[in-house]
mmCIF file of C-alpha atoms and ligand atoms in Angstrom:
data_model
loop_
_atom_site.group_PDB
_atom_site.id
_atom_site.type_symbol
_atom_site.label_atom_id
_atom_site.label_comp_id
_atom_site.label_asym_id
_atom_site.label_seq_id
_atom_site.Cartn_x
_atom_site.Cartn_y
_atom_site.Cartn_z
ATOM 1 C CA MET A 1 -24.193 -6.779 13.585
ATOM 2 C CA PHE A 2 -23.079 -3.150 13.401
ATOM 3 C CA ASP A 3 -25.116 -0.459 11.699
ATOM 4 C CA VAL A 4 -21.961 1.382 10.742
ATOM 5 C CA ILE A 5 -18.215 1.360 11.193
ATOM 6 C CA THR A 6 -16.386 4.638 10.706
ATOM 7 C CA ILE A 7 -12.806 4.640 9.429
ATOM 8 C CA GLY A 8 -10.300 7.496 9.659
ATOM 9 C CA SER A 9 -8.340 9.510 12.157
ATOM 10 C CA ALA A 10 -8.587 10.099 15.892
ATOM 11 C CA VAL A 11 -7.133 13.389 16.996
ATOM 12 C CA ARG A 12 -6.980 15.480 20.144
ATOM 13 C CA ASP A 13 -7.964 19.051 19.240
ATOM 14 C CA VAL A 14 -6.596 21.731 21.561
ATOM 15 C CA PHE A 15 -7.914 25.288 21.158
ATOM 16 C CA VAL A 16 -5.637 28.059 22.433
ATOM 17 C CA GLN A 17 -7.037 31.586 22.495
ATOM 18 C CA SER A 18 -5.044 34.696 23.327
ATOM 19 C CA ARG A 19 -5.497 38.420 22.740
ATOM 20 C CA ASP A 20 -1.716 38.585 22.483
ATOM 21 C CA PHE A 21 -1.803 36.736 19.156
ATOM 22 C CA LYS A 22 -1.838 39.395 16.447
ATOM 23 C CA VAL A 23 -2.812 39.185 12.800
ATOM 24 C CA LEU A 24 -0.152 40.935 10.690
ATOM 25 C CA LYS A 25 -0.051 41.695 6.994
ATOM 26 C CA THR A 26 3.007 40.116 5.405
ATOM 27 C CA LYS A 27 4.399 38.986 2.082
ATOM 28 C CA VAL A 28 6.248 36.098 3.744
ATOM 29 C CA PHE A 29 3.198 33.804 3.522
ATOM 30 C CA LYS A 30 1.011 33.016 0.516
ATOM 31 C CA THR A 31 -2.118 34.038 2.413
ATOM 32 C CA GLY A 32 -0.702 37.563 2.915
ATOM 33 C CA GLU A 33 -1.328 37.350 6.653
ATOM 34 C CA ALA A 34 0.437 35.917 9.692
ATOM 35 C CA LEU A 35 -0.699 35.013 13.163
ATOM 36 C CA ALA A 36 2.106 36.478 15.249
ATOM 37 C CA MET A 37 3.232 36.726 18.853
ATOM 38 C CA SER A 38 6.128 38.536 20.361
ATOM 39 C CA LEU A 39 9.300 36.473 20.508
ATOM 40 C CA GLY A 40 10.784 35.893 23.955
ATOM 41 C CA SER A 41 7.696 37.083 25.862
ATOM 42 C CA LYS A 42 5.456 35.210 28.257
ATOM 43 C CA LEU A 43 1.931 35.536 26.928
ATOM 44 C CA TYR A 44 -1.274 34.639 28.699
ATOM 45 C CA ILE A 45 -3.914 32.401 27.260
ATOM 46 C CA GLU A 46 -7.501 33.431 27.954
ATOM 47 C CA ASP A 47 -9.025 30.191 26.942
ATOM 48 C CA LEU A 48 -7.753 26.650 26.609
ATOM 49 C CA LYS A 49 -10.077 23.889 25.486
ATOM 50 C CA SER A 50 -9.407 20.328 24.518
ATOM 51 C CA PHE A 51 -11.722 18.005 22.601
ATOM 52 C CA THR A 52 -11.675 14.701 20.818
ATOM 53 C CA GLY A 53 -11.623 15.052 17.072
ATOM 54 C CA GLY A 54 -10.644 13.338 13.838
ATOM 55 C CA GLY A 55 -12.950 12.016 11.133
ATOM 56 C CA ALA A 56 -13.483 8.519 12.550
ATOM 57 C CA VAL A 57 -14.355 9.836 16.002
ATOM 58 C CA ASN A 58 -16.499 12.817 14.982
ATOM 59 C CA THR A 59 -18.655 10.761 12.663
ATOM 60 C CA ALA A 60 -18.930 7.827 15.126
ATOM 61 C CA ILE A 61 -20.346 10.206 17.746
ATOM 62 C CA THR A 62 -23.207 11.207 15.437
ATOM 63 C CA PHE A 63 -24.138 7.541 14.978
ATOM 64 C CA ALA A 64 -23.780 6.743 18.696
ATOM 65 C CA ASN A 65 -25.935 9.759 19.598
ATOM 66 C CA GLN A 66 -28.694 8.305 17.432
ATOM 67 C CA GLY A 67 -28.583 4.990 19.256
ATOM 68 C CA LEU A 68 -27.076 3.158 16.278
ATOM 69 C CA LYS A 69 -24.594 0.326 16.770
ATOM 70 C CA VAL A 70 -21.270 1.833 15.753
ATOM 71 C CA GLY A 71 -17.553 1.076 15.874
ATOM 72 C CA ALA A 72 -14.615 3.309 14.861
ATOM 73 C CA LEU A 73 -11.578 1.892 13.051
ATOM 74 C CA THR A 74 -8.749 4.219 13.980
ATOM 75 C CA VAL A 75 -5.287 4.316 15.543
ATOM 76 C CA VAL A 76 -4.216 6.040 18.739
ATOM 77 C CA GLY A 77 -0.951 6.020 20.686
ATOM 78 C CA ASP A 78 -0.346 4.294 24.011
ATOM 79 C CA ASP A 79 -0.497 7.668 25.799
ATOM 80 C CA SER A 80 -2.924 9.690 27.896
ATOM 81 C CA ALA A 81 -4.823 11.053 24.880
ATOM 82 C CA GLY A 82 -5.170 7.500 23.555
ATOM 83 C CA HIS A 83 -6.328 6.169 26.904
ATOM 84 C CA SER A 84 -8.860 8.930 27.368
ATOM 85 C CA LEU A 85 -10.213 8.281 23.888
ATOM 86 C CA ARG A 86 -10.666 4.640 24.847
ATOM 87 C CA ASP A 87 -12.656 5.678 27.917
ATOM 88 C CA TYR A 88 -14.613 8.135 25.816
ATOM 89 C CA PHE A 89 -15.625 5.383 23.355
ATOM 90 C CA GLN A 90 -16.898 3.360 26.297
ATOM 91 C CA GLU A 91 -18.869 6.325 27.668
ATOM 92 C CA LYS A 92 -20.402 7.118 24.267
ATOM 93 C CA GLY A 93 -21.207 3.523 23.359
ATOM 94 C CA ILE A 94 -18.767 3.332 20.432
ATOM 95 C CA ALA A 95 -17.434 -0.234 20.093
ATOM 96 C CA ARG A 96 -13.720 -0.476 20.822
ATOM 97 C CA ASP A 97 -13.168 -3.606 18.725
ATOM 98 C CA PHE A 98 -11.608 -1.523 15.952
ATOM 99 C CA LEU A 99 -9.624 0.914 18.113
ATOM 100 C CA ILE A 100 -5.999 0.108 17.401
ATOM 101 C CA VAL A 101 -3.221 1.114 19.800
ATOM 102 C CA ASP A 102 0.147 1.847 18.236
ATOM 103 C CA LYS A 103 2.762 1.234 20.929
ATOM 104 C CA LYS A 104 5.351 3.334 19.122
ATOM 105 C CA GLY A 105 3.394 6.399 18.031
ATOM 106 C CA ASN A 106 1.672 9.186 19.943
ATOM 107 C CA THR A 107 -1.993 10.052 19.447
ATOM 108 C CA ALA A 108 -2.423 12.695 16.753
ATOM 109 C CA CYS A 109 -2.948 16.240 17.979
ATOM 110 C CA SER A 110 -4.059 19.526 16.424
ATOM 111 C CA ILE A 111 -3.327 22.778 18.202
ATOM 112 C CA ILE A 112 -5.666 25.493 17.026
ATOM 113 C CA LEU A 113 -4.363 28.997 17.706
ATOM 114 C CA THR A 114 -6.894 31.791 17.609
ATOM 115 C CA THR A 115 -7.232 35.429 18.588
ATOM 116 C CA GLY A 116 -10.894 34.694 19.285
ATOM 117 C CA LYS A 117 -11.968 37.033 16.513
ATOM 118 C CA ARG A 118 -10.362 36.572 13.136
ATOM 119 C CA GLY A 119 -9.423 33.221 11.698
ATOM 120 C CA ARG A 120 -7.174 30.595 13.163
ATOM 121 C CA THR A 121 -3.912 28.776 12.516
ATOM 122 C CA ILE A 122 -3.801 25.020 13.004
ATOM 123 C CA LEU A 123 -0.614 23.208 14.043
ATOM 124 C CA SER A 124 -1.072 19.585 13.121
ATOM 125 C CA TYR A 125 0.902 16.670 14.577
ATOM 126 C CA GLY A 126 0.117 13.392 12.851
ATOM 127 C CA GLY A 127 1.680 10.927 15.304
ATOM 128 C CA ALA A 128 0.015 7.515 15.060
ATOM 129 C CA GLU A 129 -2.769 8.952 12.915
ATOM 130 C CA TRP A 130 -1.876 7.146 9.700
ATOM 131 C CA HIS A 131 -0.310 4.026 11.190
ATOM 132 C CA LEU A 132 -3.276 1.941 10.111
ATOM 133 C CA ARG A 133 -1.954 -1.116 8.296
ATOM 134 C CA LYS A 134 -3.727 -3.874 6.431
ATOM 135 C CA SER A 135 -2.608 -6.490 8.968
ATOM 136 C CA ASP A 136 -4.019 -4.456 11.889
ATOM 137 C CA ILE A 137 -7.574 -4.487 10.536
ATOM 138 C CA PRO A 138 -9.895 -7.151 11.951
ATOM 139 C CA TRP A 139 -11.266 -7.880 8.462
ATOM 140 C CA LYS A 140 -13.635 -10.654 9.522
ATOM 141 C CA LYS A 141 -15.285 -8.459 12.091
ATOM 142 C CA LEU A 142 -15.487 -5.646 9.571
ATOM 143 C CA ALA A 143 -17.866 -7.787 7.513
ATOM 144 C CA GLU A 144 -20.390 -7.543 10.350
ATOM 145 C CA THR A 145 -21.640 -4.108 9.393
ATOM 146 C CA LYS A 146 -24.312 -2.692 7.125
ATOM 147 C CA TRP A 147 -22.429 0.529 6.381
ATOM 148 C CA ILE A 148 -18.844 1.792 6.311
ATOM 149 C CA TYR A 149 -18.283 5.537 6.680
ATOM 150 C CA LEU A 150 -14.861 6.216 5.179
ATOM 151 C CA ASN A 151 -13.100 9.473 6.055
ATOM 152 C CA HIS A 152 -9.721 10.839 5.003
ATOM 153 C CA LEU A 153 -6.926 8.296 5.180
ATOM 154 C CA GLY A 154 -3.476 9.807 4.734
ATOM 155 C CA GLY A 155 0.137 8.625 4.728
ATOM 156 C CA GLU A 156 0.617 4.891 4.379
ATOM 157 C CA SER A 157 -3.014 4.298 5.397
ATOM 158 C CA ALA A 158 -4.153 5.874 2.119
ATOM 159 C CA ASP A 159 -3.204 2.635 0.317
ATOM 160 C CA LEU A 160 -6.009 0.902 2.210
ATOM 161 C CA VAL A 161 -8.779 2.897 0.524
ATOM 162 C CA PRO A 162 -9.113 0.583 -2.508
ATOM 163 C CA GLU A 163 -8.880 -2.482 -0.251
ATOM 164 C CA ILE A 164 -11.660 -1.215 1.989
ATOM 165 C CA ILE A 165 -13.958 -0.218 -0.868
ATOM 166 C CA GLY A 166 -13.356 -3.550 -2.636
ATOM 167 C CA TYR A 167 -13.952 -5.467 0.578
ATOM 168 C CA ALA A 168 -17.217 -3.627 1.176
ATOM 169 C CA ASP A 169 -18.339 -4.373 -2.364
ATOM 170 C CA ARG A 170 -17.634 -8.110 -1.997
ATOM 171 C CA ASN A 171 -19.432 -8.250 1.351
ATOM 172 C CA ASN A 172 -22.489 -6.184 0.393
ATOM 173 C CA ILE A 173 -21.611 -3.386 2.782
ATOM 174 C CA LYS A 174 -22.809 0.080 1.804
ATOM 175 C CA VAL A 175 -20.096 2.731 1.640
ATOM 176 C CA ALA A 176 -20.263 6.435 2.433
ATOM 177 C CA TRP A 177 -17.047 8.230 1.467
ATOM 178 C CA ASN A 178 -15.800 11.660 2.428
ATOM 179 C CA PRO A 179 -12.321 11.639 0.871
ATOM 180 C CA GLY A 180 -9.525 13.840 2.209
ATOM 181 C CA LYS A 181 -6.490 15.712 0.960
ATOM 182 C CA THR A 182 -4.426 12.613 0.141
ATOM 183 C CA GLN A 183 -7.184 11.275 -2.108
ATOM 184 C CA LEU A 184 -7.921 14.658 -3.677
ATOM 185 C CA GLU A 185 -4.277 15.298 -4.586
ATOM 186 C CA ASP A 186 -4.222 12.329 -6.927
ATOM 187 C CA LYS A 187 -7.238 11.540 -9.108
ATOM 188 C CA LYS A 188 -6.099 7.920 -9.474
ATOM 189 C CA ARG A 189 -6.913 7.572 -5.796
ATOM 190 C CA ILE A 190 -10.537 8.587 -6.362
ATOM 191 C CA LEU A 191 -11.961 8.161 -9.853
ATOM 192 C CA PRO A 192 -11.732 4.340 -10.214
ATOM 193 C CA TYR A 193 -13.755 3.830 -7.032
ATOM 194 C CA LEU A 194 -16.592 6.299 -7.461
ATOM 195 C CA TYR A 195 -18.914 3.814 -9.103
ATOM 196 C CA ASP A 196 -18.847 1.599 -6.005
ATOM 197 C CA ILE A 197 -19.901 4.361 -3.626
ATOM 198 C CA ASP A 198 -23.393 4.624 -2.138
ATOM 199 C CA VAL A 199 -23.005 8.098 -0.637
ATOM 200 C CA PHE A 200 -20.199 10.389 -1.824
ATOM 201 C CA ILE A 201 -19.697 13.523 0.267
ATOM 202 C CA VAL A 202 -17.499 16.454 -0.761
ATOM 203 C CA ASN A 203 -17.590 20.213 -0.461
ATOM 204 C CA GLN A 204 -17.680 22.292 -3.638
ATOM 205 C CA GLU A 205 -13.942 22.971 -3.602
ATOM 206 C CA GLU A 206 -13.163 19.250 -3.276
ATOM 207 C CA ALA A 207 -15.716 18.459 -5.991
ATOM 208 C CA SER A 208 -13.956 20.871 -8.329
ATOM 209 C CA TYR A 209 -10.625 19.045 -7.766
ATOM 210 C CA VAL A 210 -12.190 15.643 -8.369
ATOM 211 C CA THR A 211 -13.875 16.687 -11.612
ATOM 212 C CA GLY A 212 -11.141 19.012 -12.854
ATOM 213 C CA GLU A 213 -13.738 21.740 -13.415
ATOM 214 C CA LEU A 214 -13.364 25.329 -12.233
ATOM 215 C CA TYR A 215 -14.798 26.046 -8.783
ATOM 216 C CA GLU A 216 -17.335 28.489 -10.267
ATOM 217 C CA GLU A 217 -18.727 25.869 -12.673
ATOM 218 C CA ARG A 218 -21.111 24.433 -10.100
ATOM 219 C CA GLU A 219 -23.469 22.759 -12.575
ATOM 220 C CA LYS A 220 -20.697 21.124 -14.590
ATOM 221 C CA ILE A 221 -18.988 19.858 -11.444
ATOM 222 C CA PHE A 222 -22.158 18.440 -10.022
ATOM 223 C CA SER A 223 -23.428 16.741 -13.150
ATOM 224 C CA LYS A 224 -20.032 15.074 -13.766
ATOM 225 C CA LEU A 225 -19.971 13.677 -10.234
ATOM 226 C CA ASP A 226 -23.558 12.602 -10.512
ATOM 227 C CA LYS A 227 -22.697 10.488 -13.559
ATOM 228 C CA TRP A 228 -19.631 8.923 -11.951
ATOM 229 C CA VAL A 229 -21.065 7.983 -8.565
ATOM 230 C CA ARG A 230 -23.445 5.026 -8.405
ATOM 231 C CA GLY A 231 -25.358 6.245 -5.369
ATOM 232 C CA LEU A 232 -26.024 9.640 -3.861
ATOM 233 C CA VAL A 233 -23.772 12.634 -4.475
ATOM 234 C CA ILE A 234 -23.691 15.238 -1.725
ATOM 235 C CA MET A 235 -21.942 18.524 -2.478
ATOM 236 C CA THR A 236 -21.875 20.828 0.544
ATOM 237 C CA ARG A 237 -21.438 24.563 0.012
ATOM 238 C CA GLY A 238 -20.740 25.974 3.471
ATOM 239 C CA ALA A 239 -23.117 28.814 4.348
ATOM 240 C CA LYS A 240 -24.762 28.418 0.908
ATOM 241 C CA GLY A 241 -26.163 24.968 1.687
ATOM 242 C CA VAL A 242 -26.071 21.700 -0.230
ATOM 243 C CA GLU A 243 -26.825 19.920 -3.509
ATOM 244 C CA VAL A 244 -27.860 16.252 -3.501
ATOM 245 C CA SER A 245 -28.622 13.873 -6.356
ATOM 246 C CA ASP A 246 -29.291 10.180 -6.861
ATOM 247 C CA GLY A 247 -28.979 10.464 -10.621
ATOM 248 C CA LYS A 248 -32.739 10.725 -11.133
ATOM 249 C CA THR A 249 -33.772 13.438 -8.712
ATOM 250 C CA ARG A 250 -31.937 16.484 -7.464
ATOM 251 C CA TRP A 251 -32.471 18.235 -4.137
ATOM 252 C CA SER A 252 -31.091 21.726 -3.378
ATOM 253 C CA SER A 253 -31.279 23.599 -0.129
ATOM 254 C CA GLY A 254 -29.803 26.509 1.777
ATOM 255 C CA VAL A 255 -28.882 26.412 5.453
ATOM 256 C CA LEU A 256 -30.781 26.684 8.717
ATOM 257 C CA PRO A 257 -30.821 30.103 10.398
ATOM 258 C CA LEU A 258 -27.857 30.622 12.685
ATOM 259 C CA LYS A 259 -27.074 33.776 14.677
ATOM 260 C CA ARG A 260 -23.358 33.216 15.056
ATOM 261 C CA VAL A 261 -20.877 30.534 14.086
ATOM 262 C CA VAL A 262 -18.900 29.801 17.265
ATOM 263 C CA ASP A 263 -16.490 27.290 15.709
ATOM 264 C CA ARG A 264 -16.740 25.655 12.311
ATOM 265 C CA THR A 265 -14.591 22.580 13.107
ATOM 266 C CA GLY A 266 -16.454 19.416 12.176
ATOM 267 C CA ALA A 267 -19.304 20.953 10.143
ATOM 268 C CA GLY A 268 -18.581 18.693 7.168
ATOM 269 C CA ASP A 269 -18.284 15.576 9.341
ATOM 270 C CA ALA A 270 -21.534 16.438 11.107
ATOM 271 C CA PHE A 271 -23.349 16.911 7.802
ATOM 272 C CA GLY A 272 -22.098 13.711 6.161
ATOM 273 C CA SER A 273 -22.569 11.469 9.173
ATOM 274 C CA GLY A 274 -25.935 13.063 9.937
ATOM 275 C CA LEU A 275 -27.094 12.305 6.422
ATOM 276 C CA VAL A 276 -26.052 8.655 6.640
ATOM 277 C CA ALA A 277 -27.531 8.253 10.143
ATOM 278 C CA ALA A 278 -30.854 9.548 8.807
ATOM 279 C CA LEU A 279 -30.682 7.187 5.801
ATOM 280 C CA ILE A 280 -30.121 4.255 8.165
ATOM 281 C CA LYS A 281 -33.133 5.324 10.210
ATOM 282 C CA LYS A 282 -35.410 6.154 7.262
ATOM 283 C CA PRO A 283 -33.989 4.524 4.116
ATOM 284 C CA GLY A 284 -34.766 6.415 0.925
ATOM 285 C CA ASP A 285 -36.154 9.541 2.599
ATOM 286 C CA ILE A 286 -33.704 12.063 1.188
ATOM 287 C CA GLU A 287 -35.571 15.170 2.335
ATOM 288 C CA TYR A 288 -35.566 13.923 5.906
ATOM 289 C CA ALA A 289 -31.843 13.115 5.548
ATOM 290 C CA ILE A 290 -30.993 16.638 4.318
ATOM 291 C CA GLN A 291 -32.987 18.237 7.136
ATOM 292 C CA PHE A 292 -31.368 15.954 9.698
ATOM 293 C CA ALA A 293 -27.833 16.490 8.344
ATOM 294 C CA SER A 294 -28.269 20.270 8.295
ATOM 295 C CA ALA A 295 -29.501 20.339 11.879
ATOM 296 C CA ASN A 296 -26.602 18.113 12.953
ATOM 297 C CA ALA A 297 -24.126 20.508 11.271
ATOM 298 C CA THR A 298 -25.851 23.604 12.657
ATOM 299 C CA GLY A 299 -25.592 22.186 16.173
ATOM 300 C CA VAL A 300 -21.832 21.742 15.818
ATOM 301 C CA LEU A 301 -21.410 25.296 14.518
ATOM 302 C CA THR A 302 -23.012 26.706 17.661
ATOM 303 C CA GLN A 303 -20.418 25.137 19.981
ATOM 304 C CA TRP A 304 -16.667 24.652 20.299
ATOM 305 C CA GLY A 305 -15.199 21.374 19.074
ATOM 306 C CA ALA A 306 -16.279 18.922 16.409
ATOM 307 C CA SER A 307 -18.741 16.877 18.437
ATOM 308 C CA LYS A 308 -20.422 19.149 20.960
ATOM 309 C CA GLY A 309 -23.792 20.250 19.641
ATOM 310 C CA LEU A 310 -24.414 17.185 17.459
ATOM 311 C CA LEU A 311 -28.074 16.155 17.591
ATOM 312 C CA LYS A 312 -29.042 13.849 20.433
ATOM 313 C CA LYS A 313 -31.567 11.076 19.984
ATOM 314 C CA SER A 314 -34.173 13.140 21.814
ATOM 315 C CA ASP A 315 -33.564 16.255 19.632
ATOM 316 C CA SER A 316 -35.989 17.016 16.855
ATOM 317 C CA PRO A 317 -34.357 17.399 13.411
ATOM 318 C CA THR A 318 -36.375 20.635 13.128
ATOM 319 C CA LYS A 319 -34.786 21.986 16.335
ATOM 320 C CA TYR A 320 -33.179 24.851 14.387
ATOM 321 C CA GLY A 321 -36.036 25.315 11.920
ATOM 322 C CA THR A 322 -37.287 23.680 8.736
ATOM 323 C CA LEU A 323 -35.310 23.841 5.508
ATOM 324 C CA GLN A 324 -36.862 24.708 2.184
ATOM 325 C CA ILE A 325 -35.721 21.892 -0.076
ATOM 326 C CA LYS A 326 -36.131 22.266 -3.825
ATOM 327 C CA LYS A 327 -36.736 19.000 -5.651
ATOM 328 C CA THR A 328 -36.151 18.644 -9.396
ATOM 329 C CA MET A 329 -36.555 15.572 -11.600
ATOM 330 C CA LEU A 330 -33.534 15.062 -13.861
HETATM 331 N N1 LIG B 1 -21.920 29.425 8.037
HETATM 332 C C1 LIG B 1 -22.807 28.433 8.021
HETATM 333 N N2 LIG B 1 -24.103 28.668 8.362
HETATM 334 C C2 LIG B 1 -25.010 27.666 8.369
HETATM 335 N N3 LIG B 1 -24.733 26.395 8.032
HETATM 336 C C3 LIG B 1 -23.488 26.105 7.662
HETATM 337 C C4 LIG B 1 -22.449 27.096 7.647
HETATM 338 N N4 LIG B 1 -21.291 26.501 7.271
HETATM 339 C C5 LIG B 1 -21.592 25.195 7.086
HETATM 340 N N5 LIG B 1 -22.901 24.952 7.300
HETATM 341 C C6 LIG B 1 -23.593 23.632 7.184
HETATM 342 O O1 LIG B 1 -22.632 22.588 7.227
HETATM 343 C C7 LIG B 1 -22.601 21.891 5.975
HETATM 344 C C8 LIG B 1 -21.187 21.473 5.655
HETATM 345 O O2 LIG B 1 -20.363 22.614 5.585
HETATM 346 P P1 LIG B 1 -19.142 22.778 4.558
HETATM 347 O O3 LIG B 1 -19.643 22.779 3.163
HETATM 348 O O4 LIG B 1 -18.375 23.971 5.012
HETATM 349 O O5 LIG B 1 -18.342 21.424 4.827
HETATM 350 P P2 LIG B 1 -16.768 21.139 4.749
HETATM 351 O O6 LIG B 1 -16.110 22.147 3.864
HETATM 352 O O7 LIG B 1 -16.629 19.698 4.425
HETATM 353 O O8 LIG B 1 -16.357 21.374 6.249
HETATM 354 P P3 LIG B 1 -15.120 20.812 7.038
HETATM 355 O O9 LIG B 1 -14.139 21.935 7.024
HETATM 356 O O10 LIG B 1 -15.699 20.570 8.391
HETATM 357 O O11 LIG B 1 -14.629 19.584 6.358
HETATM 358 C C9 LIG B 1 -23.222 22.858 4.974
HETATM 359 O O12 LIG B 1 -23.799 22.175 3.885
HETATM 360 C C10 LIG B 1 -24.280 23.545 5.837
HETATM 361 O O13 LIG B 1 -25.422 22.725 5.983
HETATM 362 MG MG1 LIG B 2 -15.013 18.309 4.824
#
C-alpha cells in the first residue's frame, strides 16, 4: 500500500547564469522588459546547474524525504534525462511502477536564464511531458494508495483530471490538488470537481481566477473557495504567508524568517506537499501541517532547484523558527 502517489510532470531544470545577459527596457514585450544578449557573440556562462523538477517529482521528493511510501505517475522520454530520473527515483526511494517511458518523446526541459540579480526568463520545452494517456495508467495499482497528490496536467493529459478525481472518489483515495494553467484557463476544468477534493492548494492569483473575484478581494475569494471545496482550502500568498480553512476553522499565518531568497522555484510544490506529508503523519493537526509546510518551502527558497533544501526526516519542522498561527472559528 502506498501512502501517496503524485501525478504530474517530470522536467529537467537547467539554470544558466551570465553577466552578459542584460535587462533592457522595451515596448516590444508586454512586461516592458527584455532579457537580452548580443547577437553573434560568444558569451560566457558563470554558472550552469541542472536539477530534476516538475510537479510530480518535486512533490514526490518531499514524501520520500519523510520516509513515506510514494510513487510518481509521470512521463519521461527514452533519453539521458529520462534515464537519470529513473536512477534518481531509485536513489530517493520513489517507486518506479508509475514512471512511464515515452519512446517517441524527449524528457521535458526548462532552461532558466538569469543574470544572477534581477528576474529570470524561462524557456520551456514540453517534450513527453503531457504524453500521459488513459491507457498508460496502471489503474489497478493506483487503487493501492491512501492519497493522490495531483499537480498540473497540461495538453492531452489534462483530460485525465476528471477521470483521476472520479477514480479516487470511487476507491476512497484522498485527493490533494494543486491545479495548473490548463485547469485555471477554463473554469469547467475545475469547478465541477472541487467538492470531491480533500486538500485544494492554490496561490492567491490562481484563487482569484478560480472564483472570478478580483485579486485584491482576498476575503471574498477565500470564502467562495471555502464553500466549494469539501476539505481543506490552502491559499498561499508568497512572502505574505498562507490562509487555511476546513469550513469550520480558519488558520492564518505569515512566513518564517528568511535572510535571502536564493531561488524561488518549487516553493508552492514544497508547501503543498509538505502540508499533505504532515497530515499523513499527524492527521487533523492543521497547525503542525502549516508549520511543517512553511519550513519545507523555506528550505527550498534557500537553495537552487526545486528539491534541494526540502526538509529531511531528521530535520525539525521548527528548524527555521516557529510560526505565529492565528486561529479563528467560522
Ligand atoms: N519570499 C518568501 N519568504 C518566505 N516564505 C516564502 C516566500 N515566498 C514563498 N514563501 C513560502 O512558500 C509558500 C508558497 O509560496 P507561493 O505562494 O509563492 O506559491 P506559488 O505561487 O504556488 O509558487 P510556485 O511558483 O512555486 O508555484 C508561501 O505560503 C510561504 O510559506
Ligand atoms: Mg504554485
